[in-house]
């Protein structure tokens, strides 16, 4: 059995193609939006890393100043303490910047996945099963129509599932015609079922009785 994803009816196939394209565009939009969210969140994380780099540079400068002050005889330790304390504060700021960068950057990918997957899956989980059911049903119907006796089985399915008014348009006594294996009625009922499944029906051949009546006229 081969899957048939599109209907043989041009209008129905056009609607299916339109729906498929809409799902692809919808998914592409949300993936691109999620990538933009990822970039935005990472840019916030970069601010933290820049704070870390600036504070680390200040600390290095203060440590150098503390070393220079420490070389002053007698009062070097006293002069160096303020620079050392300021360097410690700068290190605290650098650690906070690094922590901010790590935390925000770690949130970038999970947040982007949530932004993309929530709207995409909400559509795809409805669209994909419906498309698969159609493709499978169309493939099964086409395969059944090509099997010996398949037309009769499709006609029986039509009798069981199609509205009464559709059956009555084919024959006022379609069930009895099917039991007699009336080729014309069976073919028309089978065609009704094939069209519902999106499969192009085989040409309907008139029954021998109908042909005899035509030639006699």
PDB file of C-alpha atoms in Angstrom:
ATOM      1  CA  UNK A   1       0.000   0.000   0.000  1.00  0.00           C
ATOM      2  CA  UNK A   2       1.410   3.357  -1.081  1.00  0.00           C
ATOM      3  CA  UNK A   3       0.533   6.568   0.709  1.00  0.00           C
ATOM      4  CA  UNK A   4      -1.208   9.131  -1.497  1.00  0.00           C
ATOM      5  CA  UNK A   5      -0.784  12.522   0.206  1.00  0.00           C
ATOM      6  CA  UNK A   6      -2.824  14.564  -2.255  1.00  0.00           C
ATOM      7  CA  UNK A   7      -6.316  14.206  -3.661  1.00  0.00           C
ATOM      8  CA  UNK A   8      -6.963  13.565  -7.334  1.00  0.00           C
ATOM      9  CA  UNK A   9      -9.494  16.411  -7.195  1.00  0.00           C
ATOM     10  CA  UNK A  10      -7.685  19.609  -8.265  1.00  0.00           C
ATOM     11  CA  UNK A  11      -9.571  21.857  -5.857  1.00  0.00           C
ATOM     12  CA  UNK A  12      -9.093  19.546  -2.887  1.00  0.00           C
ATOM     13  CA  UNK A  13      -5.420  19.036  -3.779  1.00  0.00           C
ATOM     14  CA  UNK A  14      -4.947  22.805  -4.012  1.00  0.00           C
ATOM     15  CA  UNK A  15      -6.433  23.223  -0.531  1.00  0.00           C
ATOM     16  CA  UNK A  16      -4.144  20.487   0.796  1.00  0.00           C
ATOM     17  CA  UNK A  17      -1.071  22.101  -0.751  1.00  0.00           C
ATOM     18  CA  UNK A  18      -2.142  25.445   0.695  1.00  0.00           C
ATOM     19  CA  UNK A  19      -2.518  23.909   4.147  1.00  0.00           C
ATOM     20  CA  UNK A  20       0.891  22.230   3.886  1.00  0.00           C
ATOM     21  CA  UNK A  21       2.555  25.487   2.823  1.00  0.00           C
ATOM     22  CA  UNK A  22       0.810  27.361   5.639  1.00  0.00           C
ATOM     23  CA  UNK A  23       2.115  24.864   8.210  1.00  0.00           C
ATOM     24  CA  UNK A  24       5.651  25.153   6.823  1.00  0.00           C
ATOM     25  CA  UNK A  25       5.523  28.968   6.857  1.00  0.00           C
ATOM     26  CA  UNK A  26       4.045  28.949  10.377  1.00  0.00           C
ATOM     27  CA  UNK A  27       6.811  26.642  11.607  1.00  0.00           C
ATOM     28  CA  UNK A  28       9.543  28.655   9.844  1.00  0.00           C
ATOM     29  CA  UNK A  29       8.262  31.899  11.388  1.00  0.00           C
ATOM     30  CA  UNK A  30       8.352  30.532  14.939  1.00  0.00           C
ATOM     31  CA  UNK A  31      11.770  28.947  14.455  1.00  0.00           C
ATOM     32  CA  UNK A  32      13.142  32.281  13.239  1.00  0.00           C
ATOM     33  CA  UNK A  33      11.435  34.072  16.140  1.00  0.00           C
ATOM     34  CA  UNK A  34      12.923  31.579  18.598  1.00  0.00           C
ATOM     35  CA  UNK A  35      16.377  32.186  17.120  1.00  0.00           C
ATOM     36  CA  UNK A  36      15.868  35.927  17.623  1.00  0.00           C
ATOM     37  CA  UNK A  37      14.854  35.298  21.245  1.00  0.00           C
ATOM     38  CA  UNK A  38      17.977  33.170  21.709  1.00  0.00           C
ATOM     39  CA  UNK A  39      20.165  35.964  20.324  1.00  0.00           C
ATOM     40  CA  UNK A  40      18.457  38.569  22.526  1.00  0.00           C
ATOM     41  CA  UNK A  41      18.883  36.511  25.691  1.00  0.00           C
ATOM     42  CA  UNK A  42      22.535  35.788  24.882  1.00  0.00           C
ATOM     43  CA  UNK A  43      23.130  39.501  24.326  1.00  0.00           C
ATOM     44  CA  UNK A  44      21.890  40.110  27.883  1.00  0.00           C
ATOM     45  CA  UNK A  45      24.312  37.451  29.047  1.00  0.00           C
ATOM     46  CA  UNK A  46      27.110  39.219  27.169  1.00  0.00           C
ATOM     47  CA  UNK A  47      26.448  42.300  29.312  1.00  0.00           C
ATOM     48  CA  UNK A  48      27.320  40.249  32.370  1.00  0.00           C
ATOM     49  CA  UNK A  49      30.515  38.991  30.752  1.00  0.00           C
ATOM     50  CA  UNK A  50      31.477  42.549  29.777  1.00  0.00           C
ATOM     51  CA  UNK A  51      30.927  43.631  33.380  1.00  0.00           C
ATOM     52  CA  UNK A  52      33.152  40.752  34.432  1.00  0.00           C
ATOM     53  CA  UNK A  53      35.880  41.782  32.020  1.00  0.00           C
ATOM     54  CA  UNK A  54      35.746  45.459  33.048  1.00  0.00           C
ATOM     55  CA  UNK A  55      35.757  44.693  36.754  1.00  0.00           C
ATOM     56  CA  UNK A  56      38.612  42.238  36.319  1.00  0.00           C
ATOM     57  CA  UNK A  57      40.624  44.918  34.561  1.00  0.00           C
ATOM     58  CA  UNK A  58      39.943  47.389  37.373  1.00  0.00           C
ATOM     59  CA  UNK A  59      40.987  44.776  39.930  1.00  0.00           C
ATOM     60  CA  UNK A  60      44.260  44.188  38.121  1.00  0.00           C
ATOM     61  CA  UNK A  61      44.919  47.916  38.118  1.00  0.00           C
ATOM     62  CA  UNK A  62      44.123  48.248  41.805  1.00  0.00           C
ATOM     63  CA  UNK A  63      46.307  45.257  42.658  1.00  0.00           C
ATOM     64  CA  UNK A  64      49.136  46.899  40.782  1.00  0.00           C
ATOM     65  CA  UNK A  65      48.579  50.148  42.652  1.00  0.00           C
ATOM     66  CA  UNK A  66      48.550  48.247  45.953  1.00  0.00           C
ATOM     67  CA  UNK A  67      51.888  46.655  45.051  1.00  0.00           C
ATOM     68  CA  UNK A  68      53.360  50.037  44.207  1.00  0.00           C
ATOM     69  CA  UNK A  69      52.048  51.564  47.439  1.00  0.00           C
ATOM     70  CA  UNK A  70      53.426  48.655  49.407  1.00  0.00           C
ATOM     71  CA  UNK A  71      56.932  49.575  48.288  1.00  0.00           C
ATOM     72  CA  UNK A  72      56.791  52.917  50.111  1.00  0.00           C
ATOM     73  CA  UNK A  73      59.018  52.603  53.212  1.00  0.00           C
ATOM     74  CA  UNK A  74      57.365  52.480  56.616  1.00  0.00           C
ATOM     75  CA  UNK A  75      53.827  53.389  55.459  1.00  0.00           C
ATOM     76  CA  UNK A  76      53.562  51.134  52.418  1.00  0.00           C
ATOM     77  CA  UNK A  77      51.142  48.692  54.041  1.00  0.00           C
ATOM     78  CA  UNK A  78      48.880  51.526  55.148  1.00  0.00           C
ATOM     79  CA  UNK A  79      48.826  53.103  51.692  1.00  0.00           C
ATOM     80  CA  UNK A  80      48.235  49.726  50.032  1.00  0.00           C
ATOM     81  CA  UNK A  81      45.190  48.637  52.083  1.00  0.00           C
ATOM     82  CA  UNK A  82      42.622  50.894  50.353  1.00  0.00           C
ATOM     83  CA  UNK A  83      43.760  49.649  46.949  1.00  0.00           C
ATOM     84  CA  UNK A  84      43.577  46.047  48.118  1.00  0.00           C
ATOM     85  CA  UNK A  85      40.061  46.547  49.509  1.00  0.00           C
ATOM     86  CA  UNK A  86      38.907  48.220  46.307  1.00  0.00           C
ATOM     87  CA  UNK A  87      40.408  45.357  44.318  1.00  0.00           C
ATOM     88  CA  UNK A  88      38.388  42.901  46.383  1.00  0.00           C
ATOM     89  CA  UNK A  89      35.206  44.855  45.649  1.00  0.00           C
ATOM     90  CA  UNK A  90      36.056  44.849  41.946  1.00  0.00           C
ATOM     91  CA  UNK A  91      36.529  41.066  42.108  1.00  0.00           C
ATOM     92  CA  UNK A  92      33.091  40.736  43.691  1.00  0.00           C
ATOM     93  CA  UNK A  93      31.580  42.725  40.824  1.00  0.00           C
ATOM     94  CA  UNK A  94      33.470  40.579  38.294  1.00  0.00           C
ATOM     95  CA  UNK A  95      32.153  37.383  39.909  1.00  0.00           C
ATOM     96  CA  UNK A  96      28.600  38.762  39.851  1.00  0.00           C
ATOM     97  CA  UNK A  97      28.961  39.647  36.166  1.00  0.00           C
ATOM     98  CA  UNK A  98      30.214  36.161  35.328  1.00  0.00           C
ATOM     99  CA  UNK A  99      27.372  34.582  37.317  1.00  0.00           C
ATOM    100  CA  UNK A 100      24.819  36.767  35.493  1.00  0.00           C
ATOM    101  CA  UNK A 101      26.288  35.827  32.125  1.00  0.00           C
ATOM    102  CA  UNK A 102      26.280  32.099  32.935  1.00  0.00           C
ATOM    103  CA  UNK A 103      22.717  32.100  34.222  1.00  0.00           C
ATOM    104  CA  UNK A 104      21.229  34.143  31.396  1.00  0.00           C
ATOM    105  CA  UNK A 105      23.128  32.271  28.687  1.00  0.00           C
ATOM    106  CA  UNK A 106      22.017  28.966  30.191  1.00  0.00           C
ATOM    107  CA  UNK A 107      18.390  30.076  29.814  1.00  0.00           C
ATOM    108  CA  UNK A 108      18.764  31.071  26.155  1.00  0.00           C
ATOM    109  CA  UNK A 109      18.367  27.644  24.541  1.00  0.00           C
ATOM    110  CA  UNK A 110      15.543  26.312  26.785  1.00  0.00           C
ATOM    111  CA  UNK A 111      13.594  29.558  26.356  1.00  0.00           C
ATOM    112  CA  UNK A 112      14.067  29.472  22.568  1.00  0.00           C
ATOM    113  CA  UNK A 113      12.873  25.851  22.443  1.00  0.00           C
ATOM    114  CA  UNK A 114       9.733  26.704  24.408  1.00  0.00           C
ATOM    115  CA  UNK A 115       9.024  29.699  22.162  1.00  0.00           C
ATOM    116  CA  UNK A 116       9.393  27.578  19.023  1.00  0.00           C
ATOM    117  CA  UNK A 117       7.925  24.237  20.067  1.00  0.00           C
ATOM    118  CA  UNK A 118       4.727  25.446  21.745  1.00  0.00           C
ATOM    119  CA  UNK A 119       3.133  27.091  18.664  1.00  0.00           C
ATOM    120  CA  UNK A 120       4.693  24.702  16.139  1.00  0.00           C
ATOM    121  CA  UNK A 121       3.597  21.520  17.895  1.00  0.00           C
ATOM    122  CA  UNK A 122       0.120  22.911  18.575  1.00  0.00           C
ATOM    123  CA  UNK A 123      -0.404  23.054  14.802  1.00  0.00           C
ATOM    124  CA  UNK A 124       1.704  20.114  13.626  1.00  0.00           C
ATOM    125  CA  UNK A 125       0.101  17.671  16.087  1.00  0.00           C
ATOM    126  CA  UNK A 126      -3.283  18.471  14.544  1.00  0.00           C
ATOM    127  CA  UNK A 127      -2.139  18.719  10.922  1.00  0.00           C
ATOM    128  CA  UNK A 128       0.190  15.721  10.641  1.00  0.00           C
ATOM    129  CA  UNK A 129      -2.223  12.990  11.862  1.00  0.00           C
ATOM    130  CA  UNK A 130      -4.970  14.345   9.608  1.00  0.00           C
ATOM    131  CA  UNK A 131      -2.645  14.373   6.596  1.00  0.00           C
ATOM    132  CA  UNK A 132      -1.428  10.866   7.376  1.00  0.00           C
ATOM    133  CA  UNK A 133      -4.973   9.531   7.750  1.00  0.00           C
ATOM    134  CA  UNK A 134      -5.922  10.991   4.381  1.00  0.00           C
ATOM    135  CA  UNK A 135      -2.784   9.647   2.660  1.00  0.00           C
ATOM    136  CA  UNK A 136      -3.285   6.192   4.153  1.00  0.00           C
ATOM    137  CA  UNK A 137      -6.987   6.054   3.321  1.00  0.00           C
ATOM    138  CA  UNK A 138      -6.374   7.233  -0.238  1.00  0.00           C
ATOM    139  CA  UNK A 139      -3.595   4.683  -0.701  1.00  0.00           C
ATOM    140  CA  UNK A 140      -5.697   1.864   0.712  1.00  0.00           C
ATOM    141  CA  UNK A 141      -8.668   2.836  -1.456  1.00  0.00           C
ATOM    142  CA  UNK A 142      -6.549   2.989  -4.614  1.00  0.00           C
ATOM    143  CA  UNK A 143      -4.988  -0.387  -3.823  1.00  0.00           C
ATOM    144  CA  UNK A 144      -8.396  -1.910  -3.094  1.00  0.00           C
ATOM    145  CA  UNK A 145      -9.855  -0.545  -6.330  1.00  0.00           C
ATOM    146  CA  UNK A 146      -7.102  -2.322  -8.285  1.00  0.00           C
ATOM    147  CA  UNK A 147      -7.688  -5.696  -6.590  1.00  0.00           C
ATOM    148  CA  UNK A 148     -10.022  -8.365  -7.981  1.00  0.00           C
ATOM    149  CA  UNK A 149     -13.373  -7.796  -6.341  1.00  0.00           C
ATOM    150  CA  UNK A 150     -12.179  -4.488  -4.945  1.00  0.00           C
ATOM    151  CA  UNK A 151     -14.869  -2.506  -6.718  1.00  0.00           C
ATOM    152  CA  UNK A 152     -17.537  -4.592  -5.030  1.00  0.00           C
ATOM    153  CA  UNK A 153     -15.963  -4.050  -1.607  1.00  0.00           C
ATOM    154  CA  UNK A 154     -15.764  -0.295  -2.203  1.00  0.00           C
ATOM    155  CA  UNK A 155     -19.407  -0.321  -3.276  1.00  0.00           C
ATOM    156  CA  UNK A 156     -20.326  -2.141  -0.082  1.00  0.00           C
ATOM    157  CA  UNK A 157     -18.392   0.432   1.957  1.00  0.00           C
ATOM    158  CA  UNK A 158     -20.296   3.204   0.176  1.00  0.00           C
ATOM    159  CA  UNK A 159     -23.599   1.520   0.987  1.00  0.00           C
ATOM    160  CA  UNK A 160     -22.601   1.333   4.641  1.00  0.00           C
ATOM    161  CA  UNK A 161     -21.200   4.826   5.089  1.00  0.00           C
ATOM    162  CA  UNK A 162     -22.555   7.256   2.498  1.00  0.00           C
ATOM    163  CA  UNK A 163     -25.750   9.297   3.025  1.00  0.00           C
ATOM    164  CA  UNK A 164     -28.964   7.781   1.717  1.00  0.00           C
ATOM    165  CA  UNK A 165     -29.591  10.584  -0.759  1.00  0.00           C
ATOM    166  CA  UNK A 166     -26.184   9.972  -2.381  1.00  0.00           C
ATOM    167  CA  UNK A 167     -27.010   6.280  -2.774  1.00  0.00           C
ATOM    168  CA  UNK A 168     -30.509   7.017  -4.098  1.00  0.00           C
ATOM    169  CA  UNK A 169     -29.099   9.181  -6.885  1.00  0.00           C
ATOM    170  CA  UNK A 170     -27.242   6.138  -8.181  1.00  0.00           C
ATOM    171  CA  UNK A 171     -30.083   3.630  -7.884  1.00  0.00           C
ATOM    172  CA  UNK A 172     -33.417   3.567  -6.046  1.00  0.00           C
ATOM    173  CA  UNK A 173     -32.633  -0.022  -5.013  1.00  0.00           C
ATOM    174  CA  UNK A 174     -28.855   0.077  -4.762  1.00  0.00           C
ATOM    175  CA  UNK A 175     -28.599  -2.737  -2.221  1.00  0.00           C
ATOM    176  CA  UNK A 176     -30.460  -5.185  -4.434  1.00  0.00           C
ATOM    177  CA  UNK A 177     -28.404  -4.045  -7.437  1.00  0.00           C
ATOM    178  CA  UNK A 178     -25.230  -4.703  -5.468  1.00  0.00           C
ATOM    179  CA  UNK A 179     -26.473  -8.171  -4.517  1.00  0.00           C
ATOM    180  CA  UNK A 180     -27.152  -8.890  -8.207  1.00  0.00           C
ATOM    181  CA  UNK A 181     -23.634  -7.622  -8.939  1.00  0.00           C
ATOM    182  CA  UNK A 182     -25.004  -4.995 -11.301  1.00  0.00           C
ATOM    183  CA  UNK A 183     -21.742  -3.777 -12.842  1.00  0.00           C
ATOM    184  CA  UNK A 184     -22.998  -0.265 -13.519  1.00  0.00           C
ATOM    185  CA  UNK A 185     -24.352   0.311 -10.002  1.00  0.00           C
ATOM    186  CA  UNK A 186     -21.336  -1.333  -8.356  1.00  0.00           C
ATOM    187  CA  UNK A 187     -18.977   0.850 -10.384  1.00  0.00           C
ATOM    188  CA  UNK A 188     -20.868   4.021  -9.513  1.00  0.00           C
ATOM    189  CA  UNK A 189     -20.988   3.158  -5.826  1.00  0.00           C
ATOM    190  CA  UNK A 190     -17.280   2.350  -5.875  1.00  0.00           C
ATOM    191  CA  UNK A 191     -16.611   5.657  -7.625  1.00  0.00           C
ATOM    192  CA  UNK A 192     -18.540   7.435  -4.875  1.00  0.00           C
ATOM    193  CA  UNK A 193     -16.293   5.913  -2.249  1.00  0.00           C
ATOM    194  CA  UNK A 194     -13.139   6.595  -4.263  1.00  0.00           C
ATOM    195  CA  UNK A 195     -13.979  10.262  -4.673  1.00  0.00           C
ATOM    196  CA  UNK A 196     -14.559  10.559  -0.917  1.00  0.00           C
ATOM    197  CA  UNK A 197     -11.080   9.112  -0.338  1.00  0.00           C
ATOM    198  CA  UNK A 198      -9.520  11.504  -2.855  1.00  0.00           C
ATOM    199  CA  UNK A 199      -8.857   8.856  -5.503  1.00  0.00           C
ATOM    200  CA  UNK A 200      -9.757   9.301  -9.154  1.00  0.00           C
ATOM    201  CA  UNK A 201     -12.416   6.663  -9.981  1.00  0.00           C
ATOM    202  CA  UNK A 202     -12.014   4.298 -12.861  1.00  0.00           C
ATOM    203  CA  UNK A 203     -14.246   5.033 -15.861  1.00  0.00           C
ATOM    204  CA  UNK A 204     -17.743   3.702 -15.191  1.00  0.00           C
ATOM    205  CA  UNK A 205     -18.761   1.107 -17.752  1.00  0.00           C
ATOM    206  CA  UNK A 206     -22.375   0.542 -18.535  1.00  0.00           C
ATOM    207  CA  UNK A 207     -23.804  -2.827 -17.594  1.00  0.00           C
ATOM    208  CA  UNK A 208     -24.468  -5.405 -20.359  1.00  0.00           C
ATOM    209  CA  UNK A 209     -28.199  -4.941 -19.798  1.00  0.00           C
ATOM    210  CA  UNK A 210     -27.910  -1.239 -20.366  1.00  0.00           C
ATOM    211  CA  UNK A 211     -25.839  -1.785 -23.504  1.00  0.00           C
ATOM    212  CA  UNK A 212     -28.380  -4.281 -24.814  1.00  0.00           C
ATOM    213  CA  UNK A 213     -31.207  -1.824 -24.210  1.00  0.00           C
ATOM    214  CA  UNK A 214     -29.350   0.914 -26.061  1.00  0.00           C
ATOM    215  CA  UNK A 215     -28.589  -1.230 -29.123  1.00  0.00           C
ATOM    216  CA  UNK A 216     -32.188  -2.466 -29.222  1.00  0.00           C
ATOM    217  CA  UNK A 217     -33.454   1.103 -29.269  1.00  0.00           C
TER     218      UNK A 217
END
